[in-house]
PDB file of C-alpha atoms in Angstrom:
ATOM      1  CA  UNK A1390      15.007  -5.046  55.551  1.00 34.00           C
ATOM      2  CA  UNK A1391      14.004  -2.880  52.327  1.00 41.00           C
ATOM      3  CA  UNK A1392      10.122  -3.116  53.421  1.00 40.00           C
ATOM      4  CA  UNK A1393      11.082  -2.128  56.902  1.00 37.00           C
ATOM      5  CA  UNK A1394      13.048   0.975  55.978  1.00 40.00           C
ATOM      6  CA  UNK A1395      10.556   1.939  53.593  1.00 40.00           C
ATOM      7  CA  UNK A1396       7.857   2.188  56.574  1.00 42.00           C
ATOM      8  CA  UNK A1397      10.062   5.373  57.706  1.00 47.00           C
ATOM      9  CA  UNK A1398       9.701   7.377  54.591  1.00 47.00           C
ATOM     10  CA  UNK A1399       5.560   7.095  54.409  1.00 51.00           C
ATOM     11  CA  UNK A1400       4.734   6.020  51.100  1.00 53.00           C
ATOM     12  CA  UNK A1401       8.722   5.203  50.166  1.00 52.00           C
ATOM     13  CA  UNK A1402      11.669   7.156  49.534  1.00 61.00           C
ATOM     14  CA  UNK A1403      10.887  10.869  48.493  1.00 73.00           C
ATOM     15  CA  UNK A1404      14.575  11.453  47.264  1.00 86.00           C
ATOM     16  CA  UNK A1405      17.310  13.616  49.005  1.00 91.00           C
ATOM     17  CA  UNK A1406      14.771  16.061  50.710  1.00 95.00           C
ATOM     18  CA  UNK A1407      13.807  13.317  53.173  1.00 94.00           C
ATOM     19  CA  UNK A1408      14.859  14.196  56.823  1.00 95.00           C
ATOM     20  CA  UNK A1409      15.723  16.889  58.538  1.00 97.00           C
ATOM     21  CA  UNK A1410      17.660  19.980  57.215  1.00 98.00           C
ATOM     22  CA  UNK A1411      19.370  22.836  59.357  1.00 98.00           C
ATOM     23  CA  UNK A1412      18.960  26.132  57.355  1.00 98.00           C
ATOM     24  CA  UNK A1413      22.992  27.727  58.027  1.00 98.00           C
ATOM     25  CA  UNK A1414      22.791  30.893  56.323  1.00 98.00           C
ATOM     26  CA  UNK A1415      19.820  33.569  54.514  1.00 98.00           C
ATOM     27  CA  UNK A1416      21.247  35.894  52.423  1.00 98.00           C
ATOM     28  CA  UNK A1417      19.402  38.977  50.828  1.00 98.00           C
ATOM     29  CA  UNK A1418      20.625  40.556  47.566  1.00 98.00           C
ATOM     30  CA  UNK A1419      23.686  38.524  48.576  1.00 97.00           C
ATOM     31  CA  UNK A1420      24.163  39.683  51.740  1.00 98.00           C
ATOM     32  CA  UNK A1421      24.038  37.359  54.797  1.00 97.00           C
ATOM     33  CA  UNK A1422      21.423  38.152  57.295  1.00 96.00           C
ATOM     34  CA  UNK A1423      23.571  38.863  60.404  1.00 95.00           C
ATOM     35  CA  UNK A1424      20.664  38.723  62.839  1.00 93.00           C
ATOM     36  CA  UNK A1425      19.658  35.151  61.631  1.00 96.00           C
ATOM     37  CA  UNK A1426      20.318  32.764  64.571  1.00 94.00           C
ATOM     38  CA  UNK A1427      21.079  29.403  62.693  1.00 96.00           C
ATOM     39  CA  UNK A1428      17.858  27.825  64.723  1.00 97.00           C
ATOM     40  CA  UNK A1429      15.934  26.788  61.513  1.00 98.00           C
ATOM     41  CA  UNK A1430      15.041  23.288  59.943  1.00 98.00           C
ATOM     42  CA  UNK A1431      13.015  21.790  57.298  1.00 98.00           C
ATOM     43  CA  UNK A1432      11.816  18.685  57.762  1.00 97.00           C
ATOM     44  CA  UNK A1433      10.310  17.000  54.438  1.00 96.00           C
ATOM     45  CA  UNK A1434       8.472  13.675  54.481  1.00 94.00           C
ATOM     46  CA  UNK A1435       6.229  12.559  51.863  1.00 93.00           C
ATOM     47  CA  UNK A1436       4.617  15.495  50.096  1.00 96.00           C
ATOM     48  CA  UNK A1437       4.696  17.641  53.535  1.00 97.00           C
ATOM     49  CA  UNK A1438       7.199  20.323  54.950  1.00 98.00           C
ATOM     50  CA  UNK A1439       7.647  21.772  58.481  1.00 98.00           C
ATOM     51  CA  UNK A1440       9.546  24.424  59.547  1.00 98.00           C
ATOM     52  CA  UNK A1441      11.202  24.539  63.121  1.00 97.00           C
ATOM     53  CA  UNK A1442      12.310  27.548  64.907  1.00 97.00           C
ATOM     54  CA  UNK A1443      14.183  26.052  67.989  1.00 96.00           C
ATOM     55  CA  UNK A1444      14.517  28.439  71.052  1.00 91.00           C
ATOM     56  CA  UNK A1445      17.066  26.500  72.519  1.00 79.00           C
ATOM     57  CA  UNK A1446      17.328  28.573  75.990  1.00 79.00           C
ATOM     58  CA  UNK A1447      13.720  28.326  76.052  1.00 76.00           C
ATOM     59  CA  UNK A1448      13.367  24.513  75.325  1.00 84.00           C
ATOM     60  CA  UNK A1449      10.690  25.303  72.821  1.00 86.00           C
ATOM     61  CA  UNK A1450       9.630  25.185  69.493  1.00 93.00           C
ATOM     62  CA  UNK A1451       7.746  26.898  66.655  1.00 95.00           C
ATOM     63  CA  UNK A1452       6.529  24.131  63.310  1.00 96.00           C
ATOM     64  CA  UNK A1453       4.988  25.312  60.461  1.00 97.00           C
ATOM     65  CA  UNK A1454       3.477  23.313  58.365  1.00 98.00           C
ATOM     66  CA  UNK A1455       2.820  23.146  54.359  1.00 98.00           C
ATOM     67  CA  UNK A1456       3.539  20.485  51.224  1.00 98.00           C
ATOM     68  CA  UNK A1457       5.939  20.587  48.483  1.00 98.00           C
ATOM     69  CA  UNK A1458       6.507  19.429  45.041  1.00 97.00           C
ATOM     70  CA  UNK A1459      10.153  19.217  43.105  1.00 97.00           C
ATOM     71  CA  UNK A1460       9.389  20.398  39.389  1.00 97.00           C
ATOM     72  CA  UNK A1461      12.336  20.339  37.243  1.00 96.00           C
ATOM     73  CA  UNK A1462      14.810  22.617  39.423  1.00 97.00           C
ATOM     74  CA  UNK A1463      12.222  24.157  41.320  1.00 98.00           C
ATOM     75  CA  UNK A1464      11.162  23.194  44.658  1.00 98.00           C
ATOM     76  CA  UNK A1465       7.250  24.251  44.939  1.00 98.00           C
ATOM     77  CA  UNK A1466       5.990  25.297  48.440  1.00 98.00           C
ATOM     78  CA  UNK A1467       2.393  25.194  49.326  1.00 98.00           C
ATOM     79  CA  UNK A1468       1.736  27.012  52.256  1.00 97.00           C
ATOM     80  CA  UNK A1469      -2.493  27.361  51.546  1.00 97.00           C
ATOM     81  CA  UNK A1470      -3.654  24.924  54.104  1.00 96.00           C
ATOM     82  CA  UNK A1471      -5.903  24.629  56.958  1.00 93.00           C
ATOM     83  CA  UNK A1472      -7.770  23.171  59.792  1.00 92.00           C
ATOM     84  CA  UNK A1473     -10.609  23.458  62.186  1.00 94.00           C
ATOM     85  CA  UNK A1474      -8.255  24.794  64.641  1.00 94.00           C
ATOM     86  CA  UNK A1475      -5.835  26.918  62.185  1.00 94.00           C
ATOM     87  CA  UNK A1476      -7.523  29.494  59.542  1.00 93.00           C
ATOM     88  CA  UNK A1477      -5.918  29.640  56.186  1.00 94.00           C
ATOM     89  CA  UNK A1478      -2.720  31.518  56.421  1.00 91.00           C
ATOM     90  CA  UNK A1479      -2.471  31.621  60.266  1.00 92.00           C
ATOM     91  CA  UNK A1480       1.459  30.928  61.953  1.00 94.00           C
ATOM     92  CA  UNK A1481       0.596  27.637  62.225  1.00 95.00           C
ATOM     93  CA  UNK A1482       0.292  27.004  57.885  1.00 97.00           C
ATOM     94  CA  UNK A1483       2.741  30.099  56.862  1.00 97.00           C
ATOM     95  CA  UNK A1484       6.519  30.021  56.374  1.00 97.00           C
ATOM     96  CA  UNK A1485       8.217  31.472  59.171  1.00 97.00           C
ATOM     97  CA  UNK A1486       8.849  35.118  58.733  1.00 95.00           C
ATOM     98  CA  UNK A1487      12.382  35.133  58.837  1.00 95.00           C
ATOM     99  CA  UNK A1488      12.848  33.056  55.953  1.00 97.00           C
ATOM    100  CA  UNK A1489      11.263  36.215  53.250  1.00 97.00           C
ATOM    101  CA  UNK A1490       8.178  33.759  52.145  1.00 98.00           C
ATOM    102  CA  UNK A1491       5.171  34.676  51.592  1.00 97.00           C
ATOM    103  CA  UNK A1492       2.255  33.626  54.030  1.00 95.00           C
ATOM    104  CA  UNK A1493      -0.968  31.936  52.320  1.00 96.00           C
ATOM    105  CA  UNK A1494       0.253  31.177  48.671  1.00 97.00           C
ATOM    106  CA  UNK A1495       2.004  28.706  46.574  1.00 98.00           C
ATOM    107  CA  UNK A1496       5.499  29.669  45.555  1.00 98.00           C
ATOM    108  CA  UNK A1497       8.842  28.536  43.674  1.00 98.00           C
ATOM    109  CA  UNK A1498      12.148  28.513  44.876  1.00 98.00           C
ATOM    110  CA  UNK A1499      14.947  27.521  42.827  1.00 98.00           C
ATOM    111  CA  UNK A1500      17.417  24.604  43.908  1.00 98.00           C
ATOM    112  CA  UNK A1501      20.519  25.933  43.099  1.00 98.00           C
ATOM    113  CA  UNK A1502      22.174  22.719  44.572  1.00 98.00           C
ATOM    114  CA  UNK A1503      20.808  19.818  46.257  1.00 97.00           C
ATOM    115  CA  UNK A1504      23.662  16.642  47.125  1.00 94.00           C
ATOM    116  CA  UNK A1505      22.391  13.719  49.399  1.00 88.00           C
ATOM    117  CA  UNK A1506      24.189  16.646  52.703  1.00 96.00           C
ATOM    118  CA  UNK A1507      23.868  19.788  51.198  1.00 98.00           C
ATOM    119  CA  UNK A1508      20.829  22.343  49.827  1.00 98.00           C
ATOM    120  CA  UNK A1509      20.842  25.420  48.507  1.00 98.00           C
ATOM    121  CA  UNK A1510      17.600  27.398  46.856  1.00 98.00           C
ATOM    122  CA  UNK A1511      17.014  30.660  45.485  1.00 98.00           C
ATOM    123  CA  UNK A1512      13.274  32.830  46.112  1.00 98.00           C
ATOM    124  CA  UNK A1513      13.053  36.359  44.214  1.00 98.00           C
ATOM    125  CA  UNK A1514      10.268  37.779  46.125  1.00 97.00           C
ATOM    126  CA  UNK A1515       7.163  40.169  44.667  1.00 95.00           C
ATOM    127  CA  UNK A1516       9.465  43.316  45.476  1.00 97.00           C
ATOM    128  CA  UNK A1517      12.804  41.360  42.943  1.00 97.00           C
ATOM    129  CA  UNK A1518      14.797  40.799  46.010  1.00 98.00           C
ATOM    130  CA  UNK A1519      16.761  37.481  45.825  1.00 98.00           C
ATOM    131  CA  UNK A1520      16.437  35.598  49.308  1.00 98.00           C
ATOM    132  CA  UNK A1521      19.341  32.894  49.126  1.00 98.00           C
ATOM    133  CA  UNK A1522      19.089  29.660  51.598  1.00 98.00           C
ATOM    134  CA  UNK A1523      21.665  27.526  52.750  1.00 98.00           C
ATOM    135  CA  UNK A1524      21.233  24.025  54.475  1.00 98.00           C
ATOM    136  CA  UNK A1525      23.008  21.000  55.563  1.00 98.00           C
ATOM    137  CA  UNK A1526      21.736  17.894  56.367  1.00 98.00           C
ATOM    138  CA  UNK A1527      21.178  17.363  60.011  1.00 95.00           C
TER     139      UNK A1527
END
């Protein structure tokens, strides 16, 4: 049973971040972004990360792709990559805009909280705003 369940997690168990993670709330300098539609996930497996922008009415979605790292209390996103169909820092290997990241670099965030159902990381972006994320485990 243990080698079978391992076979899921590609190269074994990465932790807490494994799976998929609905993003419920951004807040900037502490206030919650109203206009935020609660259609975001991460989805961490090994050393990679995707973010999902679901368009439910549409039945589509957006992934973008990059790795990550845990250091200490900081979660490390690297979101440098591409591919001989995607140039470095294209929509396809950036964050999505609406989460406040920046496009084509390698940056911390800080895990506020992190429980086996529930995330929460901090980002203080180049202009010292504080972009606040909160997630649940879906």
């Amino acid at each position: 049973m243990a080698a079978l369940s391992s076979c899921t997690h590609n190269n074994g168990d990465i932790g807490p971040y494994f799976g998929t993670w609905k993003m419920l709330s951004i807040e900037v300098d502490g206030v919650e972004e109203a206009d935020y539609a609660g259609n975001v996930f991460w989805k961490f497996q090994n050393e990679v990360v995707c973010m999902l922008r679901v368009n439910e009415s549409a039945h589509t979605a957006a992934e973008c792709w990059g790795t990550w790292k845990e250091i200490g209390n900081v979660l490390q996103l690297n979101y440098t990559h591409w591919d001989d169909n995607h140039k470095q820092g294209s929509f396809y290997y950036s964050p999505l805009p609406e989460t406040y990241l920046p496009a084509n670099s390698i940056f911390d965030l800080e895990i506020v909280s992190l429980s086996g159902s529930s995330m929460q990381l901090k980002y203080v972006a180049a202009d010292n705003r504080v972009i606040g994320y909160k997630f649940t485990k879906w």
